[in-house]
CSV table of C-alpha atoms in Angstrom, one decimal:
chain,number,residue,atom,x,y,z
A,116,LYS,CA,-22.8,14.4,62.6
A,117,ALA,CA,-19.1,15.1,62.8
A,118,GLY,CA,-17.2,15.1,59.5
A,119,VAL,CA,-14.1,13.2,58.5
A,120,THR,CA,-11.2,14.0,60.7
A,121,GLN,CA,-7.6,13.7,59.9
A,122,THR,CA,-4.5,14.0,62.2
A,123,PRO,CA,-2.1,15.5,62.2
A,124,ARG,CA,-3.1,18.5,60.1
A,125,TYR,CA,0.5,19.5,59.4
A,126,LEU,CA,3.7,17.5,59.4
A,127,ILE,CA,7.3,18.2,58.6
A,128,LYS,CA,9.7,15.4,58.0
A,129,THR,CA,13.1,14.8,56.4
A,130,ARG,CA,14.1,12.6,53.6
A,131,GLY,CA,14.4,8.9,54.6
A,132,GLN,CA,12.0,9.1,57.5
A,133,GLN,CA,8.7,7.5,57.7
A,134,VAL,CA,5.3,8.9,58.5
A,135,THR,CA,1.9,7.7,59.6
A,136,LEU,CA,-1.3,9.7,58.9
A,137,SER,CA,-4.6,9.0,60.5
A,138,CYS,CA,-8.2,9.3,59.3
A,139,SER,CA,-11.4,8.9,61.2
A,140,PRO,CA,-14.4,8.5,58.9
A,141,ILE,CA,-17.9,9.9,59.5
A,142,SER,CA,-19.7,7.8,62.0
A,143,GLY,CA,-21.3,4.8,60.3
A,144,HIS,CA,-19.2,5.1,57.2
A,145,ARG,CA,-17.2,1.9,56.5
A,146,SER,CA,-15.3,2.8,53.4
A,147,VAL,CA,-12.2,5.0,53.5
A,148,SER,CA,-10.2,6.2,50.5
A,149,TRP,CA,-6.9,8.1,50.4
A,150,TYR,CA,-5.8,10.7,47.9
A,151,GLN,CA,-2.6,12.6,47.3
A,152,GLN,CA,-2.9,16.2,46.1
A,153,THR,CA,0.0,18.1,44.5
A,154,PRO,CA,0.1,21.2,42.3
A,155,GLY,CA,1.6,19.3,39.5
A,156,GLN,CA,-0.4,16.1,39.5
A,157,GLY,CA,-3.6,17.2,41.1
A,158,LEU,CA,-5.6,14.7,43.1
A,159,GLN,CA,-4.5,11.1,42.7
A,160,PHE,CA,-6.1,8.0,44.2
A,161,LEU,CA,-3.9,6.0,46.6
A,162,PHE,CA,-6.1,3.2,47.9
A,163,GLU,CA,-9.4,2.3,49.4
A,164,TYR,CA,-10.3,0.2,52.4
A,165,PHE,CA,-13.6,-1.4,53.2
A,166,SER,CA,-14.2,-3.6,56.2
A,167,GLU,CA,-10.5,-3.7,57.0
A,168,THR,CA,-9.6,-4.9,53.5
A,169,GLN,CA,-7.8,-3.0,50.8
A,170,ARG,CA,-10.2,-3.1,47.8
A,171,ASN,CA,-8.4,-0.9,45.3
A,172,LYS,CA,-5.0,0.6,44.8
A,173,GLY,CA,-3.6,3.4,42.7
A,174,ASN,CA,-0.3,3.6,40.9
A,175,PHE,CA,1.9,4.5,43.8
A,176,PRO,CA,5.1,2.7,44.9
A,177,GLY,CA,5.1,0.1,47.7
A,178,ARG,CA,6.4,2.8,50.1
A,179,PHE,CA,2.8,3.9,50.4
A,180,SER,CA,0.7,1.5,52.5
A,181,GLY,CA,-2.3,1.7,54.6
A,182,ARG,CA,-4.7,-0.2,56.9
A,183,GLN,CA,-8.1,0.0,58.3
A,184,PHE,CA,-9.2,-1.0,61.8
A,185,SER,CA,-12.4,-2.7,63.0
A,186,ASN,CA,-13.9,0.7,63.9
A,187,SER,CA,-13.3,1.9,60.3
A,188,ARG,CA,-10.5,4.3,61.3
A,189,SER,CA,-7.7,4.2,58.8
A,190,GLU,CA,-4.0,4.9,58.8
A,191,MET,CA,-1.7,5.6,55.9
A,192,ASN,CA,2.1,5.0,56.1
A,193,VAL,CA,4.8,6.3,53.9
A,194,SER,CA,8.3,4.9,54.4
A,195,THR,CA,11.6,6.3,53.2
A,196,LEU,CA,10.2,9.7,52.4
A,197,GLU,CA,11.3,11.5,49.3
A,198,LEU,CA,11.0,15.2,48.5
A,199,GLY,CA,8.3,14.4,46.0
A,200,ASP,CA,6.1,13.0,48.7
A,201,SER,CA,5.4,16.6,49.9
A,202,ALA,CA,1.7,17.0,49.3
A,203,LEU,CA,-1.7,17.3,50.9
A,204,TYR,CA,-3.0,13.9,51.8
A,205,LEU,CA,-6.8,13.7,51.8
A,206,CYS,CA,-9.0,10.9,53.1
A,207,ALA,CA,-12.6,10.4,52.1
A,208,SER,CA,-15.3,8.2,53.6
A,209,ARG,CA,-18.6,6.9,52.4
A,210,PRO,CA,-21.3,4.8,54.0
A,211,ARG,CA,-21.0,1.5,52.3
A,212,GLY,CA,-18.9,-0.2,49.7
A,213,GLY,CA,-21.3,0.4,46.9
A,214,SER,CA,-20.1,2.6,44.1
A,215,THR,CA,-23.1,5.0,44.2
A,216,ASP,CA,-22.2,6.5,47.5
A,217,THR,CA,-20.8,10.0,47.6
A,218,GLN,CA,-17.3,10.4,49.1
A,219,TYR,CA,-16.9,13.1,51.8
A,220,PHE,CA,-13.4,14.5,52.3
A,221,GLY,CA,-11.5,15.3,55.5
A,222,PRO,CA,-9.5,18.5,55.9
A,223,GLY,CA,-6.3,16.8,54.9
A,224,THR,CA,-2.8,16.4,56.3
A,225,ARG,CA,-0.2,18.7,54.8
A,226,LEU,CA,3.1,16.8,54.6
A,227,THR,CA,6.3,18.7,53.9
A,228,VAL,CA,9.5,16.6,53.3
A,229,LEU,CA,12.8,18.5,53.7
B,71,GLU,CA,-5.5,5.1,30.6
B,72,ASP,CA,-8.5,6.6,32.4
B,73,LYS,CA,-8.5,10.4,32.2
B,74,VAL,CA,-10.7,13.4,33.1
B,75,VAL,CA,-10.0,16.7,31.5
B,76,GLN,CA,-11.4,20.0,32.7
B,77,SER,CA,-11.6,23.4,30.9
B,78,PRO,CA,-10.8,26.1,31.2
B,79,LEU,CA,-8.1,25.7,33.8
B,80,SER,CA,-8.7,29.1,35.2
B,81,LEU,CA,-11.3,31.8,34.8
B,82,VAL,CA,-11.8,35.3,36.0
B,83,VAL,CA,-15.3,36.8,36.0
B,84,HIS,CA,-17.1,39.6,37.7
B,85,GLU,CA,-19.9,39.3,40.2
B,86,GLY,CA,-23.2,38.7,38.5
B,87,ASP,CA,-21.7,36.8,35.5
B,88,THR,CA,-22.7,33.3,34.6
B,89,VAL,CA,-20.0,30.7,34.1
B,90,THR,CA,-19.9,27.3,32.5
B,91,LEU,CA,-17.2,24.8,33.5
B,92,ASN,CA,-16.5,21.8,31.3
B,93,CYS,CA,-15.5,18.3,32.1
B,94,SER,CA,-14.8,15.5,29.6
B,95,TYR,CA,-13.8,12.0,30.4
B,96,GLU,CA,-12.4,8.8,28.9
B,97,VAL,CA,-12.6,6.0,31.3
B,98,THR,CA,-13.4,2.3,31.4
B,99,ASN,CA,-16.1,1.2,33.9
B,100,PHE,CA,-17.8,4.6,34.3
B,101,ARG,CA,-20.2,4.6,37.3
B,102,SER,CA,-20.9,8.3,38.0
B,103,LEU,CA,-19.5,11.8,37.8
B,104,LEU,CA,-19.0,14.1,40.7
B,105,TRP,CA,-18.4,17.8,41.1
B,106,TYR,CA,-16.6,19.2,44.1
B,107,LYS,CA,-15.7,22.7,45.2
B,108,GLN,CA,-12.3,23.2,46.9
B,109,GLU,CA,-11.4,26.4,48.7
B,110,LYS,CA,-8.3,26.4,51.0
B,111,LYS,CA,-9.4,23.1,52.5
B,112,ALA,CA,-11.0,19.8,51.8
B,113,PRO,CA,-13.2,19.4,48.6
B,114,THR,CA,-16.8,19.8,49.4
B,115,PHE,CA,-19.4,17.8,47.5
B,116,LEU,CA,-21.6,19.5,45.0
B,117,PHE,CA,-23.3,17.0,42.7
B,118,MET,CA,-23.3,13.4,41.7
B,119,LEU,CA,-24.5,12.6,38.2
B,120,THR,CA,-25.3,9.1,37.1
B,121,SER,CA,-27.9,9.4,34.3
B,122,SER,CA,-27.6,11.3,31.1
B,123,GLY,CA,-29.7,14.4,30.5
B,124,ILE,CA,-31.0,14.9,34.0
B,125,GLU,CA,-30.1,18.3,35.4
B,126,LYS,CA,-29.2,18.6,39.1
B,127,LYS,CA,-29.7,22.0,40.7
B,128,SER,CA,-28.7,23.5,44.0
B,129,GLY,CA,-29.4,27.2,44.2
B,130,ARG,CA,-27.4,29.0,41.6
B,131,LEU,CA,-25.5,25.9,40.7
B,132,SER,CA,-26.6,23.3,38.2
B,133,SER,CA,-25.0,20.4,36.4
B,134,ILE,CA,-25.8,17.9,33.6
B,135,LEU,CA,-24.2,14.8,32.2
B,136,ASP,CA,-24.0,13.6,28.6
B,137,LYS,CA,-22.9,10.0,28.7
B,138,LYS,CA,-23.0,9.7,24.9
B,139,GLU,CA,-20.6,12.5,24.3
B,140,LEU,CA,-18.7,11.8,27.6
B,141,PHE,CA,-18.9,15.2,29.2
B,142,SER,CA,-20.5,17.2,31.9
B,143,ILE,CA,-20.9,20.9,32.6
B,144,LEU,CA,-21.3,22.9,35.8
B,145,ASN,CA,-23.1,26.2,35.5
B,146,ILE,CA,-23.0,28.9,38.1
B,147,THR,CA,-25.4,31.8,37.6
B,148,ALA,CA,-25.2,35.3,39.2
B,149,THR,CA,-21.7,34.5,40.5
B,150,GLN,CA,-20.6,35.9,43.9
B,151,THR,CA,-17.1,36.4,45.3
B,152,GLY,CA,-17.8,33.5,47.6
B,153,ASP,CA,-17.9,31.2,44.5
B,154,SER,CA,-14.2,31.8,44.1
B,155,ALA,CA,-12.6,28.3,44.4
B,156,ILE,CA,-11.2,25.4,42.5
B,157,TYR,CA,-14.0,23.3,41.0
B,158,LEU,CA,-13.0,19.6,40.6
B,159,CYS,CA,-14.7,17.1,38.4
B,160,ALA,CA,-14.2,13.4,39.2
B,161,VAL,CA,-15.4,10.2,37.7
B,162,LEU,CA,-16.2,7.3,40.0
B,163,LEU,CA,-15.3,3.9,38.5
B,164,ASN,CA,-17.3,0.8,38.9
B,165,GLN,CA,-14.4,-0.9,40.8
B,166,GLY,CA,-15.0,0.3,44.4
B,167,GLY,CA,-14.3,3.8,45.4
B,168,LYS,CA,-11.7,5.0,43.0
B,169,LEU,CA,-12.2,8.6,41.8
B,170,ILE,CA,-10.3,9.9,38.8
B,171,PHE,CA,-10.0,13.7,39.1
B,172,GLY,CA,-9.6,16.3,36.5
B,173,GLN,CA,-7.0,19.1,37.0
B,174,GLY,CA,-9.6,21.5,38.3
B,175,THR,CA,-10.9,24.9,37.2
B,176,GLU,CA,-9.7,27.8,39.3
B,177,LEU,CA,-12.6,30.3,39.3
B,178,SER,CA,-12.0,33.8,40.6
B,179,VAL,CA,-15.0,36.2,41.0
B,180,LYS,CA,-14.1,39.8,41.2
B,181,PRO,CA,-16.4,42.3,42.9
């Protein structure tokens, strides 16, 4: 079974621009979560989608948004980019919405904001 | 505020040594605790622990959870250079798929 895939793998943007990242979960997985990883803050939860609905949201400003499509693929959007948004963005998928399911991570998208 | 704390933050050992990594947590709505290994890429899943006192083993790695004292340990015996990585502890909350991560322990195994 193919793992979680994320595109693009690397991205360079300038302040004020917006960016869209994509995540395709493992086949059959319906839940997708997004995380931001930085050296200073570590891994922080952004949001989770299940069946096209956002079920949970972390403590990030409204510039961070996401959505999920009927095929479970998810996109994350960051508007009005700031230097501090430079990070590795990871997405994770799991089969169902139940809390006991293990989350499997994709390779991440490395975003650099100049 | 929910938090997960790992110790030590970094560790240097020699091949063949045994290491113990610690993870303590203070969260509301605890569901389970997970360990991940992260090299220069995505975190890879190691263990999920839900019940207290039951050891999970995979080869040279093992882990156990103490829900009364709110901590978990990850043991690696007979370490190898390939064990060099950041080991992440995360707590899964009852509300959906939110994982709260610790800062990670950076393990370096020297030949």
